[in-house]
Amino acid sequence: MVRHFIITGCAGFIGSSLVDRLLAQGHRVTGIDNFSTGQRRFLEGALKSTSFCLIEGDLLDLPSLTKAFAGGDTVFHFAANADVRFGTEHPRKDLEQNTIATFNVLEAMRSNGIKRIGFSSTGSVYGEAAMIPTPEDAPFPVQTSLYGASKLAGEGLIAAYCEGFGFQSWIFRFVSILGERYTHGHVYDFYKQLKADPTQLRVLGNGKQRKSYLYIQDCLDAMQVAVEKANGKVNIFNLGVDGYCEVNDSIGWISQALGAKPQMKYTGGDRGWIGDNPFIFLDTRGIRSLGWEPKHSIREGVVKTVEFLKANEWVMGAR
Amino acid sequence: MVRHFIITGCAGFIGSSLVDRLLAQGHRVTGIDNFSTGQRRFLEGALKSTSFCLIEGDLLDLPSLTKAFAGGDTVFHFAANADVRFGTEHPRKDLEQNTIATFNVLEAMRSNGIKRIGFSSTGSVYGEAAMIPTPEDAPFPVQTSLYGASKLAGEGLIAAYCEGFGFQSWIFRFVSILGERYTHGHVYDFYKQLKADPTQLRVLGNGKQRKSYLYIQDCLDAMQVAVEKANGKVNIFNLGVDGYCEVNDSIGWISQALGAKPQMKYTGGDRGWIGDNPFIFLDTRGIRSLGWEPKHSIREGVVKTVEFLKANEWVMGAR
């Protein structure tokens, strides 16, 4: 079935990757981005397709958003302030770009009679989880970051629209995603540091923070499997691999890929920043029960990311 | 210790009741209300006190709010759109008056160096709870109403400010509150109907919805015990009685208090409206472990509410 997808944040890492895949599958795609962090170069391929329409706009502009959504039948809402680390420097940013923007997406859908939405939430909504690996129905969490709180608010709005307005949703709680078109996060930061000075590396925290990562194409596979096979009103899935690494492991892989042997300078403490979660590891039995499994290990994801950055150093200057 | 409390929604049911109590205890109180639903007559006593300062203003006006908070040391944030039932008629109202207003309260606190906040959340954040009675750490809920979603968003913001900015919070998940100054909800609706026509009563749903109610003075006792004795960073407490009634029970008590014998007209179905929860019953072992217990039964709360409405019929015309 050929669908007309609306992708917010279409020029971002995950958004643009999904745009390309949907176009390759023969779907029609309308993409929206305000290019605050999105990259035009990620849409070079898509823009060659007559099935793709790019709308440059901001989700906080509801009238324009409502126009942009005309004719769509499924929305993937990826646009967000993904700058998790600096939440406390600009708390309003998470409120506006994540919570209010999600509200506007839902209202634009309602105006256009669109009722299907996929949403990129985050494993951060679990706060400091009492259960690890953390299942979707873990104990009611206490938020520890403005980012997590703003995404939780988005989830809540979406679920309430499902109940109140007959929407159907697929909410994805991600670990960090890695791979081609990755433009922020620890691999990016370490790569940039090592390019500038391969002899030393400054690491926030003690390097022992355990993290779980998922490779972008495995992430897209999971989202498509979920939308195809899960038919509840509100379908919530953790997305991640069945394991984790320490930041130090990742540093080893990155250094190796770059042929660097840096001296480590740890800032100390068991977390990188206020609200950093020292251990996010999600129970993914839900999405696995639909037949999905990741095809790439964390190490493969990290190495592919370094390869992408090597071949696309322009992304370093693009921000 | 004499404190300077800031009470948002100070002219509302719960807010004005707490204002009176805090003034009687010798504290200083600054109250803020936009009088959209608040009642000036509830502040008649408070306004006679030199320890009370009333500021007429809207929480969406952050600069004014920031000025109003000057000198306070503890905030009780009660102002909200409490019109749970009609959420789907104006979804923006919950976003603005509950989520964004809470954000503004937190920002006004931050500007003024105020770090203690009590917050009126709701048992509705549990959605259709899988565990009944529902404990504070029940499984991660799926929201079913815009009201619940907006309060959950408020809780998340508050918790994130505790982590990010060193705030301390007391979050109260209420069942419905009853008693003197009660101005909306089922007792109000039924009272109004029976006054107009004591021979019949229209009941949303089948009347078998089970609900739990707490009497206002018991609610205030619980909040004060919590703030005094719970010293965590984010202190979350369910507030309710250890039991429940059916809407039909409550109708019986109301009818009896009014000497009416109405014929029932049920609209049918197991819930009153979209997003209505047919059964909210909270596990209150947390707050009880601090030595609190309610002194009034649900029936006593309903009867006291009817007595208040009888003696204050002006509230019917005031909305």
XYZ file of C-alpha atoms in Angstrom:
638
model
C 0.000 0.000 0.000
C 1.413 3.356 -1.035
C 1.080 5.872 1.719
C 1.658 9.607 2.056
C 3.968 10.107 5.016
C 4.610 13.408 6.756
C 8.052 13.519 8.394
C 8.872 16.315 10.834
C 12.580 16.901 11.303
C 13.034 15.473 7.806
C 16.537 16.905 7.455
C 17.769 15.391 10.694
C 19.705 12.190 11.292
C 16.787 9.812 11.764
C 14.234 11.822 9.758
C 16.284 12.024 6.570
C 17.227 8.343 6.819
C 13.564 7.393 6.994
C 12.688 9.769 4.140
C 15.159 8.000 1.856
C 13.885 4.589 2.832
C 10.205 5.464 2.366
C 10.897 6.985 -1.044
C 12.847 3.859 -2.038
C 9.802 1.821 -0.997
C 7.626 3.851 -3.340
C 5.795 6.004 -0.806
C 5.015 9.678 -1.078
C 6.718 11.849 1.540
C 6.212 15.413 2.718
C 9.109 16.549 4.856
C 9.167 19.506 7.237
C 12.273 21.020 8.798
C 13.290 24.440 10.090
C 16.974 23.625 9.438
C 17.976 24.716 12.941
C 20.026 21.532 13.160
C 18.854 19.658 10.053
C 21.200 19.414 7.056
C 20.150 20.187 3.488
C 22.798 17.786 2.237
C 20.962 14.904 3.899
C 18.043 15.589 1.541
C 20.068 15.758 -1.683
C 18.827 12.351 -2.775
C 15.250 12.887 -1.672
C 14.963 16.193 -3.472
C 15.583 14.391 -6.758
C 12.393 12.401 -6.246
C 9.068 13.660 -7.549
C 7.456 11.828 -4.634
C 9.137 14.134 -2.139
C 7.988 17.565 -1.099
C 10.127 19.658 1.255
C 8.496 22.319 3.380
C 10.770 24.665 5.255
C 8.896 25.641 8.354
C 8.758 25.642 12.103
C 6.448 23.435 14.140
C 5.642 26.373 16.396
C 3.843 27.999 13.453
C 0.582 26.057 13.640
C -1.246 27.573 10.653
C 1.641 26.766 8.299
C 2.027 23.335 9.832
C -1.647 22.624 9.281
C -1.297 23.523 5.604
C 1.822 21.380 5.273
C 0.038 18.309 6.621
C -2.705 18.399 3.958
C -3.240 15.036 2.296
C -0.971 13.000 4.563
C -2.090 9.770 6.157
C 0.713 8.927 8.595
C 3.021 11.264 10.506
C 6.467 10.437 11.843
C 7.302 13.166 14.320
C 11.077 13.390 14.781
C 11.657 17.151 15.045
C 12.936 17.936 18.537
C 15.507 19.687 20.594
C 17.851 16.751 20.928
C 20.431 18.763 22.826
C 19.972 16.704 25.958
C 23.051 17.840 27.780
C 22.446 21.552 27.993
C 18.836 21.419 29.115
C 19.466 23.441 32.242
C 20.977 26.285 30.198
C 17.743 26.877 28.282
C 14.800 25.067 29.890
C 12.307 26.780 27.599
C 13.816 25.087 24.542
C 12.668 21.608 25.568
C 9.213 22.934 26.458
C 8.755 24.702 23.134
C 10.536 22.442 20.683
C 9.481 19.147 22.218
C 6.255 19.542 24.185
C 4.498 22.454 22.450
C 5.748 21.368 19.011
C 4.268 17.902 19.609
C 0.978 19.501 20.616
C 0.995 21.472 17.349
C 1.718 18.329 15.336
C -1.302 16.662 16.948
C -3.501 19.682 16.272
C -2.351 19.869 12.637
C -3.187 16.170 12.306
C -6.611 16.689 13.836
C -7.374 19.562 11.457
C -6.436 17.347 8.521
C -8.130 14.176 9.728
C -4.781 12.351 10.011
C -4.845 9.772 12.792
C -1.620 7.757 12.653
C 1.541 8.991 14.343
C 4.972 7.535 15.010
C 6.960 9.395 17.670
C 10.601 9.382 18.667
C 10.625 9.392 22.440
C 13.622 8.404 24.519
C 14.866 5.938 27.109
C 15.481 9.069 29.215
C 11.799 9.039 30.183
C 12.678 6.215 32.605
C 14.839 8.601 34.652
C 17.139 6.517 36.814
C 15.303 3.281 36.212
C 14.747 0.953 39.143
C 14.604 -2.034 36.741
C 17.453 -2.789 34.322
C 17.044 -3.812 31.571
C 14.055 -1.485 31.687
C 10.748 -2.717 30.231
C 8.076 -0.416 28.807
C 5.894 -0.980 31.892
C 8.668 -0.301 34.400
C 7.588 1.410 37.641
C 6.245 4.957 37.151
C 9.466 6.924 36.700
C 10.684 10.176 38.233
C 12.101 12.487 35.573
C 15.725 13.566 35.882
C 16.159 15.783 32.811
C 14.225 18.516 31.074
C 14.673 16.566 27.847
C 13.136 13.410 29.305
C 10.341 15.443 30.898
C 9.538 17.166 27.602
C 9.425 13.856 25.717
C 7.266 12.293 28.437
C 4.904 15.227 28.030
C 4.838 14.519 24.278
C 4.041 10.849 24.904
C 1.235 11.831 27.261
C -0.296 14.222 24.732
C -0.152 11.604 21.985
C -1.777 8.949 24.171
C -4.512 11.400 25.220
C -5.217 12.205 21.551
C -5.489 8.474 20.867
C -8.129 8.166 23.585
C -9.883 11.455 22.914
C -9.741 11.727 19.134
C -9.338 8.148 17.902
C -5.693 8.493 16.909
C -3.374 5.483 16.710
C 0.239 5.864 17.801
C 3.587 4.118 17.837
C 5.838 5.588 20.504
C 9.511 4.607 20.363
C 11.728 4.951 23.400
C 15.203 4.974 21.935
C 18.615 4.428 23.296
C 21.052 6.678 21.415
C 21.104 6.024 17.683
C 24.343 5.802 15.702
C 25.371 5.491 12.064
C 25.393 7.430 8.831
C 24.198 11.065 9.226
C 24.843 11.034 12.969
C 25.673 14.634 13.879
C 25.773 14.917 17.654
C 26.606 12.873 20.695
C 29.643 11.260 22.198
C 31.157 9.747 19.012
C 30.892 13.157 17.367
C 32.471 14.915 20.357
C 35.314 12.430 20.694
C 35.978 12.378 16.945
C 36.186 16.165 16.876
C 38.560 16.260 19.847
C 40.807 13.563 18.409
C 40.990 15.278 15.030
C 42.100 18.480 16.752
C 44.544 16.711 19.069
C 45.004 12.927 18.813
C 47.229 12.844 21.917
C 44.575 13.552 24.517
C 40.872 13.169 25.133
C 38.714 14.925 27.703
C 35.929 12.662 28.943
C 32.964 13.903 30.970
C 32.524 11.726 34.052
C 34.679 8.690 34.740
C 34.205 6.909 31.395
C 32.445 4.029 33.129
C 28.963 5.266 32.239
C 27.266 2.300 30.594
C 25.313 3.145 27.433
C 23.405 1.216 24.845
C 23.355 2.252 21.184
C 21.368 1.179 18.153
C 22.416 1.441 14.523
C 20.193 3.695 12.399
C 19.101 1.098 9.846
C 18.176 -1.332 12.632
C 16.190 1.502 14.216
C 14.286 2.157 10.969
C 13.621 -1.576 10.565
C 12.139 -1.653 14.059
C 9.912 1.361 13.480
C 8.559 -0.067 10.247
C 7.935 -3.490 11.781
C 6.081 -1.856 14.661
C 3.805 0.267 12.483
C 3.085 -2.721 10.282
C 2.416 -5.305 12.972
C 1.328 -3.555 16.179
C -2.312 -2.582 16.023
C -3.138 -1.319 19.496
C -4.333 2.210 20.146
C -1.087 3.298 21.829
C 1.841 1.053 20.898
C 4.951 1.701 22.974
C 8.266 0.060 22.176
C 11.739 0.315 23.580
C 14.315 0.274 20.790
C 17.866 -0.794 21.508
C 20.313 -3.652 21.290
C 20.475 -6.483 23.770
C 23.597 -5.222 25.512
C 25.618 -2.158 26.382
C 29.126 -0.808 26.466
C 31.078 1.551 28.665
C 32.000 4.960 27.311
C 35.590 3.719 27.624
C 34.886 0.792 25.235
C 33.491 3.199 22.715
C 36.522 5.456 23.094
C 38.746 2.453 22.337
C 36.871 1.674 19.099
C 36.881 5.295 17.986
C 40.589 5.717 18.752
C 41.407 2.509 16.915
C 39.404 3.576 13.860
C 41.328 6.847 13.857
C 44.701 5.308 14.711
C 44.920 7.533 17.788
C 46.268 6.664 21.234
C 45.082 9.560 23.372
C 45.835 10.136 27.026
C 42.538 10.227 28.902
C 41.469 13.182 31.010
C 38.394 12.309 33.019
C 36.383 15.114 34.571
C 35.332 12.594 37.227
C 32.089 11.528 38.844
C 29.774 8.782 37.714
C 27.874 10.865 35.204
C 28.773 13.246 32.414
C 26.462 16.125 33.308
C 23.490 17.023 35.467
C 20.667 14.747 34.451
C 22.990 12.378 32.621
C 21.927 8.862 33.257
C 24.851 6.608 34.054
C 23.070 3.522 32.722
C 20.333 3.254 30.111
C 19.693 -0.322 29.036
C 16.264 -1.129 27.687
C 14.368 -4.386 27.660
C 13.437 -4.849 23.994
C 11.398 -8.035 24.238
C 8.332 -6.115 23.053
C 9.689 -5.167 19.655
C 11.551 -8.488 19.343
C 8.264 -10.323 19.798
C 7.211 -8.816 16.455
C 10.109 -10.588 14.755
C 12.595 -7.714 14.701
C 16.175 -7.992 15.815
C 19.120 -5.672 15.310
C 21.603 -6.752 12.652
C 24.505 -4.689 14.004
C 26.375 -4.697 17.300
C 27.146 -1.534 19.257
C 30.755 -1.786 18.118
C 29.693 -2.001 14.456
C 27.467 1.014 14.951
C 30.292 3.037 16.490
C 32.734 2.057 13.737
C 30.215 2.869 10.983
C 29.674 6.243 12.619
C 33.384 7.012 12.656
C 33.575 5.988 8.989
C 30.695 8.322 8.183
C 32.348 11.214 10.017
C 35.672 10.543 8.265
C 33.962 10.681 4.881
C 31.773 13.672 5.802
C 33.880 16.059 7.788
C 31.661 18.859 6.498
C 29.142 17.950 9.216
C 31.669 19.215 11.800
C 31.567 22.668 10.287
C 27.866 22.571 9.605
C 26.788 23.195 13.191
C 9.089 28.607 61.754
C 7.170 31.369 60.021
C 7.325 30.981 56.276
C 6.268 33.095 53.309
C 4.108 30.918 51.108
C 3.144 31.688 47.533
C -0.185 30.102 46.565
C -1.213 29.985 42.913
C -4.932 29.535 42.382
C -5.402 31.164 45.797
C -9.079 31.909 45.168
C -9.900 28.336 44.218
C -11.368 25.549 46.320
C -8.142 24.024 47.613
C -5.999 27.150 47.305
C -8.243 29.404 49.376
C -8.684 26.696 52.014
C -4.915 26.407 52.390
C -4.535 30.206 52.461
C -6.894 30.433 55.439
C -5.115 27.637 57.256
C -1.614 29.039 56.692
C -2.697 32.494 57.860
C -4.277 30.937 60.980
C -0.935 29.203 61.624
C 0.806 32.590 61.539
C 2.481 32.351 58.145
C 2.750 35.052 55.537
C 0.940 34.293 52.283
C 1.058 35.811 48.819
C -1.822 34.563 46.712
C -2.153 34.717 42.940
C -5.315 34.150 40.960
C -6.696 35.286 37.610
C -10.272 34.762 38.861
C -11.208 32.749 35.786
C -12.788 30.227 38.141
C -11.572 31.467 41.523
C -14.034 33.232 43.834
C -13.325 36.536 45.577
C -15.711 35.555 48.349
C -13.402 32.660 49.301
C -10.754 35.254 50.169
C -12.963 37.504 52.304
C -11.362 36.261 55.494
C -7.812 36.257 54.142
C -8.073 39.804 52.852
C -8.651 40.994 56.408
C -5.196 39.730 57.384
C -2.131 41.954 57.099
C -0.129 38.765 56.431
C -1.963 38.198 53.154
C -1.202 39.817 49.838
C -3.458 39.154 46.855
C -2.076 39.523 43.360
C -4.525 39.373 40.495
C -2.605 37.942 37.601
C -2.262 35.170 35.099
C 0.431 32.498 35.258
C 0.976 32.842 31.524
C 2.389 36.345 32.153
C 5.871 35.338 33.294
C 7.301 38.816 34.031
C 4.414 39.663 36.371
C 4.582 36.227 37.931
C 8.279 36.648 38.608
C 7.607 39.931 40.397
C 4.771 38.384 42.389
C 7.021 35.590 43.708
C 9.562 37.990 45.250
C 10.438 37.100 48.802
C 8.589 33.783 48.945
C 10.202 30.623 50.247
C 7.688 27.898 49.415
C 5.213 27.702 46.544
C 1.982 25.720 46.476
C 0.948 25.538 42.849
C -2.800 24.858 42.602
C -3.844 27.026 39.652
C -4.998 24.788 36.818
C -7.655 24.060 34.321
C -9.557 21.581 36.431
C -12.269 21.149 33.830
C -11.355 17.520 33.242
C -14.437 16.509 31.367
C -14.318 18.870 28.439
C -10.651 18.403 27.566
C -11.380 17.307 24.015
C -13.356 20.487 23.362
C -10.351 22.731 23.980
C -7.114 20.731 24.094
C -4.997 23.889 24.197
C -6.459 24.864 27.559
C -4.798 21.971 29.396
C -1.506 22.633 27.625
C -1.495 26.320 28.485
C -3.096 26.436 31.898
C -1.528 23.279 33.279
C 1.733 22.489 31.481
C 2.979 25.915 30.359
C 1.687 27.601 33.520
C 3.635 25.093 35.625
C 6.741 25.814 33.584
C 6.272 29.530 34.278
C 5.852 28.889 37.995
C 9.158 26.984 37.992
C 10.903 29.749 36.064
C 9.529 32.435 38.398
C 10.809 30.370 41.331
C 14.228 30.010 39.729
C 14.463 33.769 39.125
C 13.664 34.378 42.766
C 15.809 31.628 44.246
C 12.757 29.799 45.605
C 13.318 26.036 45.676
C 10.385 24.412 47.467
C 7.196 23.543 45.611
C 4.041 21.646 46.448
C 1.981 20.621 43.423
C -1.579 19.397 42.988
C -1.374 16.585 40.482
C -4.091 13.993 40.001
C -4.818 10.301 40.180
C -5.737 10.686 36.505
C -2.026 10.418 35.665
C -2.387 6.666 36.212
C -4.717 6.418 33.207
C -6.597 3.134 33.443
C -4.381 1.714 36.148
C -3.357 -1.923 35.912
C -2.973 -2.076 39.716
C -5.829 -1.140 42.056
C -5.448 0.301 44.624
C -2.784 2.132 42.631
C 0.559 2.834 44.318
C 2.814 5.751 43.395
C 5.215 3.364 41.630
C 2.538 1.568 39.617
C 3.572 0.433 36.128
C 4.413 3.284 33.739
C 0.949 4.486 32.770
C -0.591 5.313 29.398
C -2.457 8.612 29.525
C -6.165 8.632 28.740
C -7.071 12.301 29.149
C -5.621 15.634 28.157
C -5.997 16.712 31.772
C -3.965 13.767 33.064
C -1.374 14.264 30.327
C -1.005 17.952 31.181
C -0.581 17.209 34.891
C 1.918 14.445 34.130
C 3.858 16.975 32.073
C 3.796 19.321 35.080
C 5.097 16.556 37.362
C 7.894 15.812 34.904
C 8.945 19.445 34.709
C 8.979 19.768 38.486
C 11.071 16.616 38.923
C 13.516 17.801 36.252
C 13.896 21.146 38.033
C 14.606 19.257 41.261
C 17.420 17.363 39.516
C 18.687 20.244 37.424
C 18.282 23.225 39.728
C 18.288 21.758 43.230
C 14.570 22.239 43.854
C 12.654 20.128 46.349
C 9.099 19.086 45.555
C 6.010 17.487 47.038
C 3.752 16.165 44.323
C 0.241 15.151 45.348
C -1.826 12.814 43.218
C -5.352 13.470 44.378
C -8.573 11.647 44.063
C -11.392 14.206 43.791
C -11.576 16.559 46.752
C -14.862 17.468 48.426
C -16.060 19.838 51.140
C -16.525 23.525 51.849
C -15.797 25.747 48.792
C -16.216 22.854 46.377
C -17.446 24.423 43.138
C -17.348 21.782 40.437
C -17.712 18.062 39.995
C -20.432 15.506 40.378
C -21.913 16.683 43.694
C -22.215 20.175 42.229
C -23.818 18.888 39.034
C -26.280 16.635 40.819
C -27.150 19.312 43.395
C -27.858 21.808 40.632
C -30.025 19.352 38.728
C -32.013 18.345 41.822
C -32.604 21.954 42.787
C -34.021 22.630 39.332
C -36.068 19.428 39.256
C -36.045 17.085 42.258
C -38.029 14.446 40.388
C -35.355 13.313 37.989
C -31.595 13.091 37.645
C -29.536 12.638 34.496
C -26.418 10.577 35.210
C -23.519 10.274 32.760
C -22.615 6.608 32.311
C -24.319 3.823 34.230
C -23.809 5.220 37.742
C -21.594 2.273 38.634
C -18.356 4.205 38.115
C -16.413 3.710 41.310
C -14.773 6.860 42.665
C -12.776 7.763 45.708
C -13.088 11.178 47.376
C -11.166 13.005 50.062
C -12.457 15.749 52.347
C -10.684 19.094 51.931
C -9.405 19.442 55.517
C -8.004 15.905 55.408
C -6.318 16.833 52.137
C -4.720 19.931 53.687
C -3.594 17.880 56.712
C -1.900 15.426 54.357
C -0.114 18.106 52.363
C 1.201 19.765 55.490
C 2.361 16.464 56.991
C 4.150 15.627 53.744
C 5.984 18.941 53.469
C 6.972 18.715 57.124
C 8.131 15.110 57.219
C 9.172 14.008 53.721
C 12.633 15.239 52.898
C 13.493 13.582 49.603
C 14.242 15.553 46.456
C 10.979 14.579 44.728
C 8.335 13.417 47.185
C 5.288 11.899 45.506
C 2.175 10.994 47.463
C -1.212 9.658 46.549
C -3.922 11.364 48.588
C -7.242 9.653 49.099
C -9.312 7.632 51.528
C -8.965 3.921 51.989
C -12.106 3.039 50.097
C -14.443 4.131 47.352
C -18.085 4.496 46.484
C -20.189 4.150 43.375
C -21.633 7.266 41.783
C -25.010 5.745 42.717
C -24.067 5.697 46.427
C -23.147 9.327 46.248
C -26.433 10.129 44.488
C -28.277 8.434 47.355
C -26.508 10.569 49.985
C -27.079 13.768 48.030
C -30.746 12.992 47.416
C -31.259 12.148 51.079
C -29.598 15.391 52.203
C -31.933 17.284 49.869
C -35.004 15.203 50.653
C -35.336 14.338 46.951
C -36.342 11.035 45.382
C -35.405 11.491 41.739
C -36.010 9.057 38.933
C -32.647 8.148 37.419
C -31.855 8.683 33.760
C -28.587 7.012 32.898
C -26.855 7.939 29.658
C -25.312 4.468 29.696
C -21.871 2.973 29.247
C -19.314 2.299 31.906
C -17.837 5.797 31.926
C -19.202 9.319 32.065
C -17.229 10.817 29.201
C -14.281 10.177 26.895
C -11.241 9.815 29.108
C -13.342 9.335 32.232
C -11.797 6.676 34.362
C -14.376 4.230 35.657
C -12.307 3.456 38.746
C -9.699 5.587 40.522
C -8.670 4.125 43.859
C -5.245 5.061 45.153
C -2.944 3.198 47.481
C -2.185 5.750 50.211
C 0.268 3.740 52.298
C 2.978 6.291 51.476
C 1.304 9.269 53.102
C -0.116 7.085 55.893
C 3.398 5.972 56.775
C 4.046 9.573 57.819
C 1.315 9.313 60.432
C -1.533 10.913 58.475
C -4.961 9.439 58.143
C -8.214 10.948 56.927
C -10.688 11.875 59.637
C -13.755 11.863 57.375
C -15.410 9.155 55.298
C -16.472 9.646 51.687
C -20.068 9.881 52.852
C -19.221 12.591 55.388
C -17.365 14.501 52.672
C -20.349 14.296 50.308
C -22.803 15.380 53.007
C -20.571 18.294 54.077
C -20.377 19.345 50.448
C -24.154 19.339 50.085
C -24.426 21.367 53.294
C -21.921 23.881 51.929
C -23.831 24.178 48.653
C -27.141 24.605 50.509
C -25.659 27.453 52.573
C -23.838 29.015 49.607
C -26.114 28.817 46.631
C -24.352 31.890 45.249
C -21.588 29.596 43.957
C -24.116 28.175 41.476
C -24.553 31.570 39.888
C -20.892 32.497 40.184
C -19.732 30.362 37.272
